[in-house]
Tab-separated table of C-alpha atoms and ligand atoms in Angstrom:
chain	number	residue	atom	x	y	z
H	1	MET	CA	-16.169	-13.154	-7.637
H	2	THR	CA	-13.832	-13.028	-4.204
H	3	GLU	CA	-15.417	-11.263	-1.461
H	4	PRO	CA	-13.868	-7.982	-0.293
H	5	ILE	CA	-11.759	-8.146	2.794
H	6	LEU	CA	-11.563	-4.209	3.279
H	7	ARG	CA	-14.755	-1.814	2.129
H	8	LEU	CA	-14.920	1.416	2.680
H	9	ARG	CA	-18.874	3.049	2.135
H	10	GLY	CA	-19.629	6.479	1.993
H	11	ILE	CA	-16.742	7.747	3.183
H	12	THR	CA	-16.659	11.732	3.722
H	13	LYS	CA	-13.428	13.425	5.181
H	14	HIS	CA	-13.318	17.286	5.247
H	15	PHE	CA	-10.681	19.477	6.418
H	16	GLY	CA	-12.499	22.675	7.240
H	17	ASN	CA	-13.454	24.077	3.829
H	18	VAL	CA	-11.663	21.729	1.911
H	19	LYS	CA	-14.138	18.675	0.628
H	20	ALA	CA	-11.397	16.204	0.584
H	21	LEU	CA	-13.615	12.948	0.281
H	22	THR	CA	-16.796	13.026	-0.303
H	23	ASP	CA	-19.299	9.662	-0.118
H	24	VAL	CA	-16.320	7.624	-1.168
H	25	SER	CA	-16.678	3.752	-1.562
H	26	LEU	CA	-13.910	1.225	-2.509
H	27	ASP	CA	-13.197	-2.523	-1.885
H	28	LEU	CA	-9.876	-4.275	-1.694
H	29	GLU	CA	-9.942	-8.008	-2.281
H	30	PRO	CA	-7.597	-10.567	-1.677
H	31	GLY	CA	-5.236	-11.673	-4.092
H	32	LYS	CA	-6.190	-8.511	-6.313
H	33	VAL	CA	-4.172	-5.289	-7.059
H	34	VAL	CA	-6.139	-2.295	-6.898
H	35	ALA	CA	-5.096	0.931	-8.657
H	36	LEU	CA	-6.245	4.259	-6.755
H	37	VAL	CA	-5.634	7.025	-9.592
H	38	GLY	CA	-6.847	10.795	-9.934
H	39	ASP	CA	-4.791	14.356	-10.079
H	40	ASN	CA	-3.401	15.876	-7.133
H	41	GLY	CA	-5.549	16.795	-4.615
H	42	ALA	CA	-8.340	14.277	-5.765
H	43	GLY	CA	-8.038	12.679	-2.267
H	44	LYS	CA	-6.220	9.659	-2.761
H	45	SER	CA	-3.739	9.996	-0.028
H	46	THR	CA	-6.707	10.925	2.128
H	47	LEU	CA	-8.379	7.977	1.362
H	48	VAL	CA	-5.496	5.823	2.188
H	49	LYS	CA	-5.260	7.494	5.573
H	50	VAL	CA	-8.493	6.331	6.707
H	51	MET	CA	-7.800	3.219	5.698
H	52	ALA	CA	-4.707	2.857	7.821
H	53	GLY	CA	-6.706	4.700	10.778
H	54	ALA	CA	-4.702	7.683	10.640
H	55	HIS	CA	-7.604	9.753	9.702
H	56	ARG	CA	-11.115	9.506	11.223
H	57	PRO	CA	-13.654	10.251	8.475
H	58	ASP	CA	-16.468	12.358	9.308
H	59	ARG	CA	-18.764	9.875	7.920
H	60	GLY	CA	-19.059	6.405	6.431
H	61	GLU	CA	-18.446	2.721	7.049
H	62	TYR	CA	-15.095	0.777	7.489
H	63	LEU	CA	-15.455	-3.021	7.144
H	64	PHE	CA	-12.816	-5.858	7.805
H	65	GLU	CA	-13.325	-9.139	6.858
H	66	GLY	CA	-17.380	-8.355	6.842
H	67	ARG	CA	-17.278	-6.730	9.989
H	68	LYS	CA	-17.860	-3.101	11.141
H	69	VAL	CA	-14.705	-1.585	12.474
H	70	GLU	CA	-15.190	1.450	14.538
H	71	GLY	CA	-12.763	4.068	15.936
H	72	ALA	CA	-10.043	2.482	14.054
H	73	THR	CA	-6.377	3.633	14.686
H	74	PRO	CA	-2.865	3.105	13.093
H	75	ALA	CA	-2.435	0.490	15.943
H	76	SER	CA	-5.552	-1.209	15.675
H	77	VAL	CA	-5.455	-1.335	11.844
H	78	ALA	CA	-1.784	-2.744	12.049
H	79	ASP	CA	-3.065	-5.343	14.431
H	80	MET	CA	-6.176	-6.280	11.974
H	81	GLY	CA	-3.301	-7.049	9.210
H	82	VAL	CA	-3.201	-3.968	7.279
H	83	GLN	CA	0.063	-2.266	6.527
H	84	THR	CA	0.817	1.041	4.887
H	85	VAL	CA	3.879	2.297	3.046
H	86	TYR	CA	4.168	5.632	2.725
H	87	GLN	CA	5.537	7.976	0.241
H	88	ASP	CA	8.595	9.226	2.310
H	89	LEU	CA	9.579	5.333	3.239
H	90	ALA	CA	10.880	6.297	7.010
H	91	LEU	CA	13.790	4.571	6.267
H	92	CYS	CA	16.665	5.361	8.311
H	93	ASN	CA	19.732	5.824	5.717
H	94	ASN	CA	22.407	5.095	7.912
H	95	LEU	CA	21.213	1.739	8.414
H	96	ASP	CA	21.654	-1.356	6.521
H	97	ALA	CA	18.749	-3.426	4.965
H	98	VAL	CA	18.362	-5.662	7.992
H	99	GLN	CA	18.298	-2.868	10.735
H	100	ASN	CA	16.130	-1.186	8.611
H	101	LEU	CA	13.801	-4.052	8.447
H	102	PHE	CA	13.304	-4.744	11.883
H	103	LEU	CA	13.422	-1.076	13.085
H	104	GLY	CA	10.805	-1.108	15.989
H	105	ARG	CA	10.105	-4.476	16.151
H	106	GLU	CA	13.423	-5.729	17.757
H	107	LEU	CA	13.944	-9.511	18.016
H	108	THR	CA	14.975	-10.689	21.423
H	109	GLY	CA	16.818	-14.139	22.229
H	110	PRO	CA	16.068	-16.204	24.845
H	111	TRP	CA	16.334	-14.896	28.636
H	112	TRP	CA	20.123	-16.560	29.158
H	113	THR	CA	21.261	-13.829	26.103
H	114	GLY	CA	19.445	-11.201	28.469
H	115	PHE	CA	16.759	-10.879	25.712
H	116	ARG	CA	19.424	-9.136	23.284
H	117	VAL	CA	18.459	-8.490	19.356
H	118	THR	CA	20.471	-11.356	17.707
H	119	ARG	CA	21.676	-9.857	14.686
H	120	ALA	CA	22.439	-13.575	13.171
H	121	SER	CA	18.650	-14.168	13.858
H	122	ALA	CA	17.373	-11.054	12.273
H	123	GLU	CA	19.754	-11.642	9.091
H	124	LYS	CA	18.246	-15.132	8.916
H	125	LYS	CA	14.408	-13.536	8.656
H	126	ALA	CA	15.648	-10.709	6.303
H	127	LYS	CA	16.978	-13.069	3.960
H	128	ASP	CA	14.382	-15.508	4.294
H	129	VAL	CA	11.761	-12.430	3.590
H	130	LEU	CA	13.871	-10.816	0.792
H	131	ARG	CA	13.967	-14.283	-1.047
H	132	ARG	CA	10.149	-14.847	-0.852
H	133	MET	CA	9.434	-11.277	-2.497
H	134	ARG	CA	12.329	-12.413	-4.783
H	135	LEU	CA	14.611	-9.457	-3.746
H	136	ASP	CA	17.239	-11.480	-3.161
H	137	SER	CA	19.794	-8.871	-4.990
H	138	ILE	CA	19.419	-6.493	-2.263
H	139	SER	CA	22.242	-6.284	-0.223
H	140	LEU	CA	21.953	-6.877	3.534
H	141	SER	CA	25.015	-4.895	5.012
H	142	ARG	CA	24.961	-1.872	2.504
H	143	ASN	CA	23.678	1.518	4.255
H	144	VAL	CA	20.117	1.904	2.398
H	145	GLY	CA	21.470	5.574	2.048
H	146	ALA	CA	23.822	4.467	-0.663
H	147	MET	CA	21.057	2.195	-2.648
H	148	SER	CA	18.807	3.365	-5.728
H	149	GLY	CA	15.343	4.553	-5.093
H	150	GLY	CA	14.298	1.049	-6.418
H	151	GLN	CA	15.940	-0.511	-4.172
H	152	ARG	CA	14.654	1.486	-1.046
H	153	GLN	CA	11.302	1.024	-2.007
H	154	ASN	CA	11.256	-2.538	-1.991
H	155	ILE	CA	12.947	-2.273	1.169
H	156	ALA	CA	9.909	-0.524	2.485
H	157	ILE	CA	7.717	-2.916	1.219
H	158	ALA	CA	9.577	-5.916	2.517
H	159	ARG	CA	9.253	-4.333	6.088
H	160	SER	CA	5.516	-4.053	6.043
H	161	ILE	CA	5.468	-7.604	4.761
H	162	LEU	CA	7.046	-8.615	8.057
H	163	TRP	CA	4.438	-7.983	9.963
H	164	GLU	CA	2.690	-10.630	7.967
H	165	PRO	CA	-0.285	-8.728	6.682
H	166	LYS	CA	-3.396	-9.326	4.641
H	167	VAL	CA	-3.738	-6.168	3.095
H	168	VAL	CA	-0.735	-3.480	2.098
H	169	LEU	CA	-1.470	-0.026	1.027
H	170	LEU	CA	1.349	1.921	-1.072
H	171	ASP	CA	1.014	5.790	-1.703
H	172	GLU	CA	3.082	6.433	-4.785
H	173	PRO	CA	5.531	3.711	-4.761
H	174	THR	CA	6.568	4.812	-8.189
H	175	ALA	CA	7.211	8.235	-7.635
H	176	ALA	CA	10.349	9.352	-8.751
H	177	LEU	CA	11.800	6.055	-10.016
H	178	SER	CA	13.021	5.241	-13.557
H	179	HIS	CA	10.914	3.052	-15.404
H	180	SER	CA	12.784	-0.433	-14.535
H	181	ALA	CA	12.828	0.425	-11.189
H	182	ALA	CA	8.970	0.775	-11.624
H	183	GLU	CA	8.853	-2.484	-13.004
H	184	GLN	CA	10.318	-4.155	-10.384
H	185	VAL	CA	8.177	-2.562	-7.800
H	186	GLY	CA	5.418	-3.893	-10.359
H	187	SER	CA	6.519	-7.379	-10.259
H	188	LEU	CA	6.800	-7.371	-6.370
H	189	VAL	CA	3.211	-6.028	-6.440
H	190	ARG	CA	1.833	-8.693	-8.242
H	191	GLU	CA	4.166	-11.405	-6.509
H	192	LEU	CA	2.122	-9.924	-2.912
H	193	ALA	CA	-1.179	-10.433	-4.505
H	194	SER	CA	-0.371	-13.799	-6.062
H	195	HIS	CA	0.386	-14.665	-2.058
H	196	GLY	CA	-3.147	-13.995	-1.589
H	197	LEU	CA	-2.488	-10.392	-0.210
H	198	ALA	CA	-4.702	-7.680	-1.080
H	199	VAL	CA	-2.965	-4.272	-2.475
H	200	LEU	CA	-3.730	-0.880	-3.142
H	201	VAL	CA	-1.540	1.203	-4.916
H	202	ILE	CA	-1.186	4.917	-5.751
H	203	SER	CA	0.152	5.520	-9.098
H	204	HIS	CA	0.173	8.535	-11.675
H	205	ASP	CA	2.100	6.324	-14.171
H	206	ILE	CA	-1.520	5.178	-15.825
H	207	HIS	CA	0.112	4.365	-19.205
H	208	HIS	CA	2.677	1.516	-17.851
H	209	PHE	CA	2.826	0.854	-14.162
H	210	VAL	CA	-0.968	0.924	-13.513
H	211	LEU	CA	-2.205	-0.987	-16.617
H	212	ASP	CA	0.655	-3.695	-16.466
H	213	ASN	CA	0.441	-4.666	-12.743
H	214	THR	CA	-3.119	-3.781	-11.529
H	215	ASP	CA	-6.180	-5.808	-11.870
H	216	ARG	CA	-8.701	-2.965	-11.139
H	217	ILE	CA	-8.398	0.555	-11.350
H	218	GLU	CA	-10.403	3.129	-9.469
H	219	VAL	CA	-10.530	6.982	-10.265
H	220	LEU	CA	-11.254	9.444	-7.788
H	221	ARG	CA	-11.809	13.183	-8.835
H	222	LEU	CA	-12.220	15.908	-6.555
H	223	GLY	CA	-12.726	13.803	-3.399
H	224	ARG	CA	-15.553	11.515	-5.257
H	225	ASN	CA	-15.669	8.187	-6.698
H	226	ALA	CA	-15.084	9.154	-10.794
H	227	GLY	CA	-14.904	5.644	-12.188
H	228	SER	CA	-13.947	1.728	-12.072
H	229	PHE	CA	-12.314	-0.109	-14.646
H	230	ASN	CA	-10.942	-3.334	-15.275
H	231	SER	CA	-7.357	-2.816	-16.047
H	232	ARG	CA	-7.462	-4.954	-18.870
H	233	ASP	CA	-10.299	-3.806	-20.401
H	234	VAL	CA	-9.552	-0.170	-20.501
H	235	THR	CA	-6.752	2.249	-22.296
H	236	GLY	CA	-4.770	4.831	-20.541
H	237	GLU	CA	-6.686	7.516	-22.536
H	238	GLN	CA	-10.266	6.434	-21.341
H	239	VAL	CA	-8.835	6.464	-17.394
H	240	VAL	CA	-7.070	9.867	-17.964
H	241	ASN	CA	-10.157	11.266	-19.539
H	242	VAL	CA	-12.172	10.476	-16.380
H	243	MET	CA	-9.493	11.573	-14.075
H	244	VAL	CA	-9.382	15.265	-15.610
H	245	GLY	CA	-13.000	16.069	-16.436
H	246	GLY	CA	-15.333	13.389	-17.576
H	247	ASP	CA	-18.274	14.778	-15.313
H	248	GLU	CA	-20.521	11.228	-15.180
H	249	THR	CA	-19.361	8.240	-12.796
H	250	VAL	CA	-17.857	5.430	-14.906
H	251	ASN	CA	-18.260	1.750	-14.275
H	252	MET	CA	-16.932	-0.502	-16.381
H	253	ALA	CA	-15.510	-3.028	-13.618
H	254	GLY	CA	-19.054	-4.801	-13.368
X	1	ADP	N1	-4.299	17.460	6.925
X	1	ADP	C1	-5.091	18.272	5.768
X	1	ADP	N2	-5.291	19.318	6.142
X	1	ADP	C2	-6.059	20.082	5.529
X	1	ADP	N3	-6.202	20.073	4.514
X	1	ADP	C3	-5.844	18.614	3.969
X	1	ADP	C4	-5.018	17.890	4.708
X	1	ADP	N4	-4.741	16.368	3.762
X	1	ADP	C5	-5.107	16.887	2.650
X	1	ADP	N5	-5.893	17.981	2.561
X	1	ADP	C6	-6.368	18.583	1.311
X	1	ADP	O1	-7.476	17.442	0.784
X	1	ADP	C7	-7.291	17.126	-0.345
X	1	ADP	C8	-6.853	16.025	-0.594
X	1	ADP	O2	-5.822	15.689	-0.885
X	1	ADP	P1	-4.970	14.372	-0.767
X	1	ADP	O3	-5.374	13.429	0.023
X	1	ADP	O4	-3.221	14.902	-0.173
X	1	ADP	O5	-5.155	14.567	-2.356
X	1	ADP	P2	-3.990	13.689	-3.202
X	1	ADP	O6	-3.019	12.769	-2.754
X	1	ADP	O7	-4.776	12.902	-4.187
X	1	ADP	O8	-2.984	14.468	-3.790
X	1	ADP	C9	-6.425	18.644	-1.134
X	1	ADP	O9	-7.131	19.748	-1.416
X	1	ADP	C10	-5.492	18.563	0.345
X	1	ADP	O10	-4.744	19.931	0.307
X	2	MG	MG1	-0.908	12.103	-2.250
């Protein structure tokens, strides 16, 4: 068994009277894709935000590479090597793929160029990353606003990869995508894991995306762990049953 790189233990997060998370635990391992599933309001996004350092939990432990993480912030979590792609993608529609990839991390030239961002070097690095991710078909110079939902999603994921993370968290990357676009995201997610990254992906598409592209499925229900399955040993019906109502915790992942 692979040692987890990121572990949450006993995470509780309440917003006033709303018990978003109660005593939730989750492990992510290098080279593995974990699906986080659950009904609307189950606490999935809140859990991702805790991992991303965007929410401070009321209780619980956050461990990274075996060490306790105290007072995680978005910047400290990014520094450890954890990147998050949120549902809104935060792409600039009026910019092209290269500009979007390097948004907020301007490349600088040597001092005699006046440290100007060099388009040529950005393009070279962008091409390199997209090729490694098998996304060569994406245009570098078209505005991303003119691209398909699937291409935009893949650019947002590619942008997170430029930071060479060890862990990638994806909040509903296939929402609003066609079946074939979702399949492209699925191959990308598996590609990342094959390079040794730990991947967490939230998805509602249990029957296709989750069963076909993930190694393990973690179910949240009403803010609590409700089940854990090896993706290859379970049917979509079994997962959905636990999502919507099984009142006992199920652990089939061993
Ligand atoms: N910032 C917040 N303030 C208050 N309540 C919140 C906040 N974020 C989430 N919640 C509530 O916490 C619960 C879990 O939400 P969320 O994590 O977004 O669920 P999911 O992503 O599984 O749909 C919901 O009841 C939601 O309304
Ligand atoms: Mg959500």
